GROMACS .gro file of C-alpha atoms in nm:
model
  437
    1MET     CA    1   0.966  -2.528   8.509
    2ALA     CA    2   0.915  -2.830   8.282
    3VAL     CA    3   0.603  -2.670   8.131
    4LYS     CA    4   0.791  -2.347   8.067
    5LYS     CA    5   1.073  -2.536   7.902
    6VAL     CA    6   0.839  -2.725   7.671
    7LEU     CA    7   0.658  -2.402   7.585
    8ALA     CA    8   0.988  -2.230   7.510
    9LEU     CA    9   1.090  -2.520   7.288
   10ILE     CA   10   0.764  -2.507   7.093
   11LEU     CA   11   0.776  -2.128   7.053
   12GLY     CA   12   1.141  -2.144   6.953
   13SER     CA   13   1.061  -2.417   6.704
   14ALA     CA   14   0.781  -2.208   6.555
   15ALA     CA   15   1.021  -1.916   6.514
   16VAL     CA   16   1.263  -2.147   6.340
   17VAL     CA   17   0.995  -2.254   6.091
   18VAL     CA   18   0.917  -1.890   6.009
   19GLY     CA   19   1.281  -1.800   5.959
   20CYS     CA   20   1.382  -2.103   5.759
   21PHE     CA   21   1.187  -2.020   5.443
   22THR     CA   22   1.337  -1.673   5.410
   23GLY     CA   23   1.696  -1.768   5.473
   24TYR     CA   24   1.739  -2.119   5.343
   25LYS     CA   25   1.826  -2.030   4.984
   26ILE     CA   26   2.101  -1.789   5.093
   27TRP     CA   27   2.238  -2.043   5.338
   28HIS     CA   28   2.223  -2.324   5.083
   29ASN     CA   29   2.420  -2.130   4.821
   30SER     CA   30   2.694  -2.029   5.065
   31HIS     CA   31   2.698  -2.385   5.195
   32GLN     CA   32   2.779  -2.522   4.851
   33GLN     CA   33   3.063  -2.273   4.815
   34HIS     CA   34   3.205  -2.382   5.148
   35ASP     CA   35   3.209  -2.743   5.029
   36PHE     CA   36   3.413  -2.642   4.727
   37LEU     CA   37   3.665  -2.454   4.941
   38ALA     CA   38   3.719  -2.735   5.195
   39PRO     CA   39   4.093  -2.755   5.273
   40GLN     CA   40   4.324  -3.051   5.253
   41PRO     CA   41   4.430  -3.208   5.586
   42LEU     CA   42   4.723  -3.056   5.768
   43SER     CA   43   4.903  -3.389   5.787
   44SER     CA   44   4.847  -3.756   5.706
   45ILE     CA   45   4.863  -4.055   5.941
   46GLY     CA   46   4.944  -4.393   5.789
   47LYS     CA   47   5.106  -4.508   5.467
   48THR     CA   48   4.795  -4.617   5.280
   49THR     CA   49   4.447  -4.480   5.228
   50LEU     CA   50   4.296  -4.758   5.440
   51GLU     CA   51   4.541  -4.703   5.725
   52ARG     CA   52   4.464  -4.333   5.725
   53GLY     CA   53   4.091  -4.399   5.698
   54GLU     CA   54   4.095  -4.631   5.999
   55TYR     CA   55   4.294  -4.378   6.200
   56LEU     CA   56   4.056  -4.096   6.108
   57ALA     CA   57   3.747  -4.307   6.184
   58ARG     CA   58   3.890  -4.375   6.527
   59ALA     CA   59   3.977  -4.009   6.573
   60GLY     CA   60   3.611  -3.933   6.506
   61ASP     CA   61   3.498  -4.213   6.742
   62CYS     CA   62   3.243  -4.321   6.481
   63VAL     CA   63   3.203  -4.663   6.641
   64ALA     CA   64   3.069  -4.517   6.968
   65CYS     CA   65   2.739  -4.393   6.826
   66HIS     CA   66   2.706  -4.631   6.531
   67THR     CA   67   2.726  -4.947   6.743
   68ALA     CA   68   2.431  -5.056   6.956
   69LYS     CA   69   2.489  -5.228   7.288
   70GLY     CA   70   2.558  -5.591   7.203
   71GLY     CA   71   2.542  -5.515   6.831
   72LYS     CA   72   2.791  -5.545   6.546
   73PRO     CA   73   3.043  -5.260   6.499
   74TYR     CA   74   2.911  -4.972   6.287
   75ALA     CA   75   2.578  -5.150   6.224
   76GLY     CA   76   2.377  -4.879   6.399
   77GLY     CA   77   2.068  -4.923   6.612
   78MET     CA   78   2.174  -4.718   6.912
   79ALA     CA   79   1.906  -4.481   7.044
   80LEU     CA   80   2.058  -4.146   7.133
   81GLU     CA   81   1.877  -3.988   7.427
   82THR     CA   82   1.809  -3.618   7.362
   83PRO     CA   83   1.579  -3.362   7.530
   84PHE     CA   84   1.356  -3.395   7.223
   85GLY     CA   85   1.328  -3.775   7.220
   86LYS     CA   86   1.525  -4.076   7.100
   87ILE     CA   87   1.718  -4.046   6.776
   88MET     CA   88   1.814  -4.374   6.611
   89VAL     CA   89   2.168  -4.402   6.474
   90SER     CA   90   2.219  -4.540   6.125
   91ASN     CA   91   2.402  -4.843   5.989
   92ILE     CA   92   2.727  -4.733   5.821
   93THR     CA   93   2.862  -5.074   5.723
   94PRO     CA   94   2.896  -5.143   5.347
   95ASP     CA   95   2.571  -5.340   5.334
   96LYS     CA   96   2.401  -5.230   5.011
   97GLU     CA   97   2.044  -5.247   5.141
   98THR     CA   98   2.059  -5.123   5.498
   99GLY     CA   99   2.400  -4.955   5.514
  100ILE     CA  100   2.606  -4.726   5.293
  101GLY     CA  101   2.732  -4.984   5.045
  102ASN     CA  102   2.572  -4.803   4.751
  103TRP     CA  103   2.668  -4.454   4.863
  104THR     CA  104   2.909  -4.248   4.657
  105ASP     CA  105   3.184  -4.042   4.817
  106LYS     CA  106   2.984  -3.730   4.738
  107GLN     CA  107   2.676  -3.864   4.915
  108PHE     CA  108   2.883  -3.965   5.216
  109ILE     CA  109   3.045  -3.621   5.240
  110ASN     CA  110   2.706  -3.456   5.196
  111ALA     CA  111   2.570  -3.650   5.494
  112VAL     CA  112   2.867  -3.614   5.727
  113ARG     CA  113   2.950  -3.251   5.658
  114ASN     CA  114   2.622  -3.103   5.534
  115GLY     CA  115   2.366  -3.302   5.732
  116LYS     CA  116   2.188  -3.433   5.422
  117GLY     CA  117   2.070  -3.792   5.379
  118ILE     CA  118   2.096  -3.993   5.058
  119HIS     CA  119   1.751  -3.866   4.954
  120ASP     CA  120   1.853  -3.509   5.043
  121GLN     CA  121   1.649  -3.520   5.364
  122ASN     CA  122   1.772  -3.316   5.661
  123LEU     CA  123   1.956  -3.517   5.924
  124TYR     CA  124   1.902  -3.435   6.289
  125PRO     CA  125   2.199  -3.245   6.435
  126ALA     CA  126   2.254  -3.525   6.686
  127MET     CA  127   2.484  -3.632   6.402
  128PRO     CA  128   2.739  -3.355   6.456
  129TYR     CA  129   2.764  -3.230   6.099
  130ASN     CA  130   2.784  -2.881   6.247
  131VAL     CA  131   3.144  -2.963   6.350
  132TYR     CA  132   3.225  -3.223   6.085
  133SER     CA  133   3.186  -2.939   5.834
  134LYS     CA  134   3.545  -2.855   5.932
  135VAL     CA  135   3.676  -3.193   5.806
  136SER     CA  136   3.840  -3.196   5.463
  137ASP     CA  137   3.710  -3.384   5.160
  138LEU     CA  138   4.021  -3.600   5.152
  139ASP     CA  139   3.987  -3.711   5.514
  140LEU     CA  140   3.619  -3.796   5.466
  141LYS     CA  141   3.693  -3.991   5.147
  142GLU     CA  142   3.958  -4.193   5.333
  143ILE     CA  143   3.712  -4.267   5.614
  144LYS     CA  144   3.460  -4.384   5.354
  145ALA     CA  145   3.727  -4.602   5.189
  146TYR     CA  146   3.798  -4.766   5.526
  147LEU     CA  147   3.428  -4.821   5.603
  148ASN     CA  148   3.395  -4.993   5.264
  149THR     CA  149   3.633  -5.265   5.392
  150ILE     CA  150   3.464  -5.353   5.721
  151PRO     CA  151   3.221  -5.647   5.739
  152ALA     CA  152   2.882  -5.562   5.589
  153VAL     CA  153   2.596  -5.612   5.835
  154HIS     CA  154   2.237  -5.638   5.715
  155HIS     CA  155   2.062  -5.441   5.989
  156ASN     CA  156   1.757  -5.232   5.909
  157VAL     CA  157   1.762  -4.972   6.185
  158GLU     CA  158   1.433  -4.855   6.333
  159LYS     CA  159   1.336  -4.510   6.210
  160THR     CA  160   1.355  -4.207   6.436
  161ASN     CA  161   1.008  -4.105   6.554
  162LEU     CA  162   1.023  -3.784   6.755
  163PRO     CA  163   0.711  -3.623   6.903
  164PHE     CA  164   0.550  -3.321   6.738
  165PRO     CA  165   0.682  -3.065   6.647
  166PHE     CA  166   1.033  -3.211   6.642
  167ASN     CA  167   0.933  -3.477   6.389
  168ILE     CA  168   0.903  -3.206   6.121
  169ARG     CA  169   1.239  -3.236   5.949
  170GLN     CA  170   1.188  -2.919   5.747
  171MET     CA  171   1.235  -2.726   6.069
  172ILE     CA  172   1.600  -2.827   6.064
  173TRP     CA  173   1.643  -2.576   5.781
  174GLY     CA  174   1.576  -2.307   6.039
  175TRP     CA  175   1.804  -2.469   6.294
  176ASN     CA  176   2.082  -2.472   6.036
  177LEU     CA  177   2.015  -2.110   5.951
  178LEU     CA  178   2.047  -2.010   6.315
  179PHE     CA  179   2.324  -2.236   6.435
  180PHE     CA  180   2.508  -2.413   6.152
  181ASP     CA  181   2.832  -2.254   6.035
  182ALA     CA  182   2.926  -2.444   5.719
  183ALA     CA  183   3.258  -2.264   5.677
  184PRO     CA  184   3.551  -2.505   5.634
  185PHE     CA  185   3.844  -2.512   5.872
  186LYS     CA  186   4.085  -2.226   5.812
  187PRO     CA  187   4.434  -2.247   5.965
  188ASN     CA  188   4.538  -1.953   6.181
  189GLN     CA  189   4.849  -1.814   6.016
  190ASN     CA  190   4.962  -1.662   6.349
  191LYS     CA  191   4.973  -2.002   6.520
  192SER     CA  192   5.208  -2.300   6.491
  193GLN     CA  193   5.141  -2.600   6.271
  194GLN     CA  194   5.093  -2.809   6.587
  195TRP     CA  195   4.832  -2.565   6.722
  196ASN     CA  196   4.647  -2.570   6.390
  197ARG     CA  197   4.652  -2.950   6.381
  198GLY     CA  198   4.503  -2.952   6.732
  199ALA     CA  199   4.237  -2.701   6.632
  200TYR     CA  200   4.150  -2.908   6.324
  201LEU     CA  201   4.105  -3.222   6.533
  202VAL     CA  202   3.917  -3.062   6.825
  203GLU     CA  203   3.686  -2.849   6.612
  204GLY     CA  204   3.626  -3.124   6.355
  205LEU     CA  205   3.658  -3.501   6.393
  206GLY     CA  206   3.707  -3.489   6.769
  207HIS     CA  207   3.372  -3.306   6.802
  208CYS     CA  208   3.470  -3.215   7.159
  209THR     CA  209   3.214  -2.938   7.167
  210SER     CA  210   2.932  -3.194   7.141
  211CYS     CA  211   2.983  -3.284   7.506
  212HIS     CA  212   3.200  -3.012   7.657
  213THR     CA  213   3.001  -2.705   7.545
  214PRO     CA  214   2.666  -2.631   7.715
  215LYS     CA  215   2.355  -2.634   7.497
  216ASN     CA  216   2.063  -2.395   7.461
  217LEU     CA  217   1.694  -2.489   7.453
  218LEU     CA  218   1.718  -2.592   7.088
  219GLY     CA  219   2.019  -2.818   7.143
  220ALA     CA  220   2.278  -2.584   6.988
  221ASP     CA  221   2.602  -2.472   7.149
  222LYS     CA  222   2.565  -2.170   7.374
  223ARG     CA  223   2.758  -1.879   7.231
  224GLY     CA  224   3.051  -1.759   7.439
  225LYS     CA  225   3.068  -2.088   7.633
  226TYR     CA  226   3.302  -2.284   7.406
  227LEU     CA  227   3.427  -2.599   7.583
  228GLN     CA  228   3.329  -2.459   7.923
  229GLY     CA  229   3.149  -2.776   8.033
  230GLY     CA  230   2.806  -2.922   7.970
  231GLU     CA  231   2.549  -3.167   8.105
  232LEU     CA  232   2.539  -3.501   7.926
  233GLN     CA  233   2.279  -3.766   8.012
  234GLY     CA  234   2.331  -3.743   8.386
  235TRP     CA  235   2.703  -3.670   8.360
  236PHE     CA  236   2.884  -3.337   8.352
  237ALA     CA  237   3.147  -3.303   8.081
  238PRO     CA  238   3.394  -3.068   8.252
  239GLU     CA  239   3.553  -2.755   8.118
  240ILE     CA  240   3.860  -2.828   7.906
  241THR     CA  241   3.992  -2.476   7.854
  242ASN     CA  242   4.285  -2.291   8.011
  243ASN     CA  243   4.082  -2.228   8.326
  244LYS     CA  244   4.337  -2.311   8.594
  245ARG     CA  245   4.095  -2.455   8.849
  246GLN     CA  246   3.796  -2.594   8.664
  247GLY     CA  247   3.977  -2.660   8.335
  248ILE     CA  248   4.319  -2.799   8.240
  249GLY     CA  249   4.520  -2.478   8.269
  250GLU     CA  250   4.731  -2.615   8.555
  251TRP     CA  251   4.804  -2.949   8.387
  252GLU     CA  252   5.142  -3.011   8.229
  253GLN     CA  253   5.119  -3.100   7.860
  254ASP     CA  254   5.253  -3.451   7.926
  255GLN     CA  255   4.985  -3.502   8.190
  256VAL     CA  256   4.706  -3.419   7.945
  257VAL     CA  257   4.861  -3.647   7.681
  258SER     CA  258   4.889  -3.929   7.935
  259TYR     CA  259   4.525  -3.888   8.038
  260LEU     CA  260   4.404  -3.895   7.678
  261LYS     CA  261   4.628  -4.191   7.588
  262THR     CA  262   4.595  -4.412   7.897
  263GLY     CA  263   4.281  -4.290   8.071
  264SER     CA  264   4.463  -4.190   8.386
  265THR     CA  265   4.712  -3.953   8.535
  266GLU     CA  266   4.777  -3.814   8.882
  267GLN     CA  267   4.496  -3.562   8.824
  268ALA     CA  268   4.218  -3.790   8.710
  269VAL     CA  269   4.098  -4.135   8.606
  270ALA     CA  270   3.852  -4.146   8.315
  271SER     CA  271   3.518  -4.323   8.336
  272GLY     CA  272   3.174  -4.289   8.184
  273PRO     CA  273   3.146  -4.119   7.843
  274MET     CA  274   3.504  -3.987   7.860
  275GLY     CA  275   3.630  -4.335   7.939
  276GLU     CA  276   3.439  -4.459   7.636
  277ALA     CA  277   3.598  -4.190   7.416
  278ILE     CA  278   3.945  -4.285   7.536
  279HIS     CA  279   3.878  -4.657   7.494
  280ASN     CA  280   3.735  -4.629   7.142
  281SER     CA  281   3.929  -4.337   7.006
  282LEU     CA  282   4.191  -4.134   7.188
  283GLN     CA  283   4.417  -4.420   7.299
  284TYR     CA  284   4.483  -4.498   6.931
  285MET     CA  285   4.590  -4.147   6.838
  286THR     CA  286   4.956  -4.056   6.801
  287ASN     CA  287   5.132  -3.865   7.075
  288ASP     CA  288   5.197  -3.588   6.825
  289ASP     CA  289   4.825  -3.545   6.763
  290LEU     CA  290   4.748  -3.561   7.135
  291ARG     CA  291   5.009  -3.293   7.201
  292ALA     CA  292   4.855  -3.082   6.926
  293ILE     CA  293   4.512  -3.121   7.086
  294THR     CA  294   4.658  -3.025   7.423
  295GLU     CA  295   4.831  -2.715   7.288
  296TYR     CA  296   4.509  -2.596   7.129
  297LEU     CA  297   4.289  -2.664   7.434
  298GLN     CA  298   4.527  -2.494   7.673
  299SER     CA  299   4.524  -2.183   7.454
  300ILE     CA  300   4.146  -2.133   7.489
  301PRO     CA  301   4.045  -1.870   7.749
  302GLY     CA  302   3.840  -2.029   8.024
  303SER     CA  303   3.525  -1.928   8.205
  304TRP     CA  304   3.527  -1.651   8.459
  305ASP     CA  305   3.502  -1.813   8.802
  306THR     CA  306   3.333  -1.625   9.086
  307THR     CA  307   3.300  -1.913   9.336
  308ILE     CA  308   3.359  -1.809   9.695
  309PRO     CA  309   3.562  -2.066   9.893
  310LEU     CA  310   3.403  -2.226  10.195
  311THR     CA  311   3.584  -2.219  10.527
  312ALA     CA  312   3.672  -2.527  10.730
  313ALA     CA  313   3.474  -2.379  11.021
  314LYS     CA  314   3.143  -2.453  10.852
  315SER     CA  315   2.953  -2.734  11.021
  316GLU     CA  316   2.897  -2.927  10.698
  317MET     CA  317   3.269  -2.920  10.626
  318ASP     CA  318   3.342  -3.064  10.970
  319ARG     CA  319   3.079  -3.335  10.932
  320GLY     CA  320   3.196  -3.408  10.577
  321GLU     CA  321   3.558  -3.447  10.684
  322SER     CA  322   3.456  -3.702  10.947
  323ILE     CA  323   3.260  -3.904  10.689
  324TYR     CA  324   3.556  -3.883  10.450
  325GLN     CA  325   3.798  -4.013  10.713
  326ASN     CA  326   3.574  -4.314  10.779
  327ASN     CA  327   3.482  -4.403  10.421
  328CYS     CA  328   3.718  -4.250  10.166
  329LYS     CA  329   4.061  -4.199  10.319
  330ALA     CA  330   4.180  -4.557  10.267
  331CYS     CA  331   4.184  -4.512   9.889
  332HIS     CA  332   4.195  -4.138   9.825
  333LYS     CA  333   4.440  -4.074  10.114
  334ALA     CA  334   4.417  -3.818  10.390
  335ASN     CA  335   4.574  -3.557  10.164
  336GLY     CA  336   4.325  -3.629   9.885
  337LEU     CA  337   4.597  -3.724   9.634
  338GLY     CA  338   4.480  -4.081   9.564
  339VAL     CA  339   4.704  -4.336   9.388
  340GLU     CA  340   4.854  -4.230   9.056
  341GLY     CA  341   4.718  -4.426   8.761
  342MET     CA  342   4.448  -4.600   8.965
  343ILE     CA  343   4.264  -4.382   9.217
  344PRO     CA  344   4.204  -4.022   9.111
  345ALA     CA  345   4.322  -3.730   9.319
  346LEU     CA  346   4.047  -3.521   9.476
  347ALA     CA  347   4.276  -3.239   9.586
  348GLY     CA  348   4.312  -2.989   9.305
  349SER     CA  349   4.087  -3.191   9.072
  350SER     CA  350   3.920  -2.976   8.808
  351GLY     CA  351   3.639  -3.231   8.777
  352VAL     CA  352   3.570  -3.230   9.150
  353GLN     CA  353   3.559  -2.850   9.147
  354ALA     CA  354   3.322  -2.825   8.849
  355PRO     CA  355   3.025  -2.594   8.898
  356ASP     CA  356   2.795  -2.896   8.856
  357ALA     CA  357   2.845  -3.169   9.118
  358ALA     CA  358   2.677  -3.439   8.905
  359ASN     CA  359   2.990  -3.651   8.860
  360VAL     CA  360   3.084  -3.638   9.229
  361LEU     CA  361   2.734  -3.740   9.332
  362ARG     CA  362   2.720  -4.017   9.071
  363ALA     CA  363   3.050  -4.160   9.195
  364ILE     CA  364   2.936  -4.156   9.560
  365LEU     CA  365   2.592  -4.297   9.488
  366LEU     CA  366   2.674  -4.558   9.222
  367GLY     CA  367   3.049  -4.606   9.243
  368GLY     CA  368   3.255  -4.608   8.928
  369GLN     CA  369   3.481  -4.801   8.694
  370GLY     CA  370   3.796  -4.661   8.540
  371VAL     CA  371   3.871  -4.723   8.174
  372ALA     CA  372   4.118  -4.996   8.075
  373THR     CA  373   4.352  -4.920   7.786
  374LYS     CA  374   4.637  -5.105   7.619
  375ILE     CA  375   4.898  -4.903   7.805
  376ASN     CA  376   4.708  -4.906   8.135
  377PRO     CA  377   4.508  -5.232   8.147
  378THR     CA  378   4.443  -5.214   8.523
  379ALA     CA  379   4.108  -5.040   8.563
  380ALA     CA  380   4.035  -4.965   8.927
  381SER     CA  381   3.678  -4.947   9.050
  382MET     CA  382   3.504  -4.759   9.329
  383PRO     CA  383   3.227  -4.913   9.540
  384GLU     CA  384   2.891  -4.745   9.567
  385PHE     CA  385   2.792  -4.565   9.887
  386GLY     CA  386   2.434  -4.474   9.803
  387TRP     CA  387   2.307  -4.763  10.015
  388LYS     CA  388   2.526  -4.675  10.310
  389LEU     CA  389   2.510  -4.297  10.339
  390ASP     CA  390   2.190  -4.093  10.370
  391ASP     CA  391   2.125  -3.770  10.182
  392GLN     CA  392   2.262  -3.548  10.458
  393GLN     CA  393   2.582  -3.750  10.485
  394ILE     CA  394   2.636  -3.747  10.107
  395SER     CA  395   2.567  -3.375  10.100
  396ASP     CA  396   2.828  -3.316  10.371
  397VAL     CA  397   3.102  -3.538  10.229
  398ALA     CA  398   3.050  -3.405   9.876
  399THR     CA  399   3.074  -3.048  10.005
  400PHE     CA  400   3.393  -3.136  10.193
  401ILE     CA  401   3.554  -3.306   9.892
  402ARG     CA  402   3.473  -3.006   9.671
  403ASN     CA  403   3.621  -2.762   9.922
  404GLY     CA  404   3.893  -2.953  10.108
  405TRP     CA  405   4.269  -2.928  10.046
  406GLY     CA  406   4.232  -2.585   9.888
  407ASN     CA  407   3.953  -2.689   9.651
  408GLN     CA  408   3.684  -2.432   9.579
  409ALA     CA  409   3.334  -2.516   9.456
  410PRO     CA  410   2.969  -2.451   9.543
  411PRO     CA  411   2.837  -2.662   9.833
  412VAL     CA  412   2.613  -2.961   9.771
  413SER     CA  413   2.268  -2.948   9.929
  414MET     CA  414   2.042  -3.231  10.040
  415HIS     CA  415   1.810  -3.129   9.757
  416ASP     CA  416   2.097  -3.186   9.511
  417VAL     CA  417   2.147  -3.536   9.648
  418MET     CA  418   1.775  -3.619   9.640
  419ASN     CA  419   1.754  -3.495   9.282
  420ALA     CA  420   2.061  -3.701   9.182
  421ARG     CA  421   1.911  -4.014   9.337
  422GLU     CA  422   1.590  -3.960   9.142
  423ILE     CA  423   1.767  -3.899   8.812
  424LEU     CA  424   2.002  -4.194   8.848
  425SER     CA  425   1.729  -4.432   8.960
  426ALA     CA  426   1.533  -4.340   8.646
  427ARG     CA  427   1.823  -4.446   8.428
  428GLU     CA  428   1.977  -4.788   8.387
  429THR     CA  429   2.277  -4.813   8.617
  430LEU     CA  430   2.574  -4.763   8.391
  431SER     CA  431   2.843  -5.027   8.378
  432ASN     CA  432   3.162  -4.975   8.187
  433PRO     CA  433   3.269  -5.311   8.041
  434TYR     CA  434   3.586  -5.175   7.882
  435HIS     CA  435   3.812  -5.438   7.735
  436VAL     CA  436   4.152  -5.406   7.577
  437ASN     CA  437   4.136  -5.477   7.203
   0.00000   0.00000   0.00000
C-alpha cells in the first residue's frame, strides 16, 4: 500500500508539472484580478489598528505554526510534519535580516494570500494561502502593522528540503491550478450578517478546513467533504458540520461558544491540536464572533452516515462494559456523562462516535490533558492505560465506549489497537503544557 501511495504521488506530481505550464498564465491573470477585488472586512474589532491587528493575528492562530517549541513567539523554526516531508516555518518577527522587517504590505499580502515569497518564489501550501485568499487587504495590513510592533528576533530558520520530486517548487504552479481558488470572500446576500461574519472567519483566518477537511494524495481538500473530519498527525479532527451525531448538529449554540471559549462543555473537553487552537486563539475571540462561527458551522450539511449500531448482546460489548466498569466509571460515570467542565461525556459524544477511532485509542493508550484557559484554568488530565490493558482489552472497551449509551460507531479491532500503538510509539509522546497567559 505504501508503494502504491508513493507511486500515485509521483504520477500525480508529474501530471501537475504537465498541466502547470498550460494553465499558469490564465490562473495568474485571474489571480491578480481577485486581489484587486478583495472585500473590506465585515466588522472591526478594537479601537486602533494595532488592537485590531493583534485580534486578527490571534484569530488566525499565527503563533501556533510560527513558534518553535521552546522558541521565541513568531520567530519560526517549527518543522511541520507532512506526508511529503518536513516543511520549515518562517520567522515573521520584524527582524530585518531573518524576519519580515523589510517587507512591504504588498509583499506580506502577496505571501499570505497568494502563496508567493518575497522573491516571488512559490510557497508550499502548508502555509494555508488557499484559505487566506478570503481575507481582506485591510485585515492583512492590520495584522502586518501588529507584527511590526512585536520584538524582533534574529533567527535564521533552516530551509525546507523536501525529497524529490516535492522539492521542485515550480510544481506548485500546477497544484495551484488544480486546487487553489483565489476568489475573494463574497458575502451571501441571502444570509444574515452574523452568518456571513462566521463564514468569513471559518473560511479565511480560522482556516478550519486545514484540519477538519480530509485531504487527497496531493494534500488538497477532498471535494464534497468540507469540514467532515480529517486525520492530523495521529489525531482525528472531527466533523464540525450539522451532522447530528458525528458533528455539532445536536449542540446548543451556547454550548459550542462555551467549548470554543473555555475549552470545555458538557459534551467535550479539548486537548491536543484543538486544545492548542483554543489556548492560542479562540479563547481571545469575542462571543459575538464565536456565535457567528457557530451559526455558520451549524448551517453546513453534514456527511451521510450509514453506520449500523452494534447490539449489547455482542461478546465484545459485554467484555468492554466490564472493563469500563473497572477502569473508567469512577471518572466518566456509569451513565457515561462525565463531569461538566472537567471530564468529557462519552455518551452522545460526536468525537467518540467519529468514523476514525484514533482519538479514543490515543486517550486510552497515552492518557490526555485538557486545555487550561483564562475562564477555565482547571485542566483535568486522564491517566494512560496502555501499560495496563492489552490489545484485546483496549479493543473491547473502545468498542463499548463507541457504542454504549445509544452511541453508534464502527467497532475497534485488535489490529486497530496494534496499529495505534505502533504509530504513537513512533512519535514523541505529546504533552500539552498549556498555561494561562
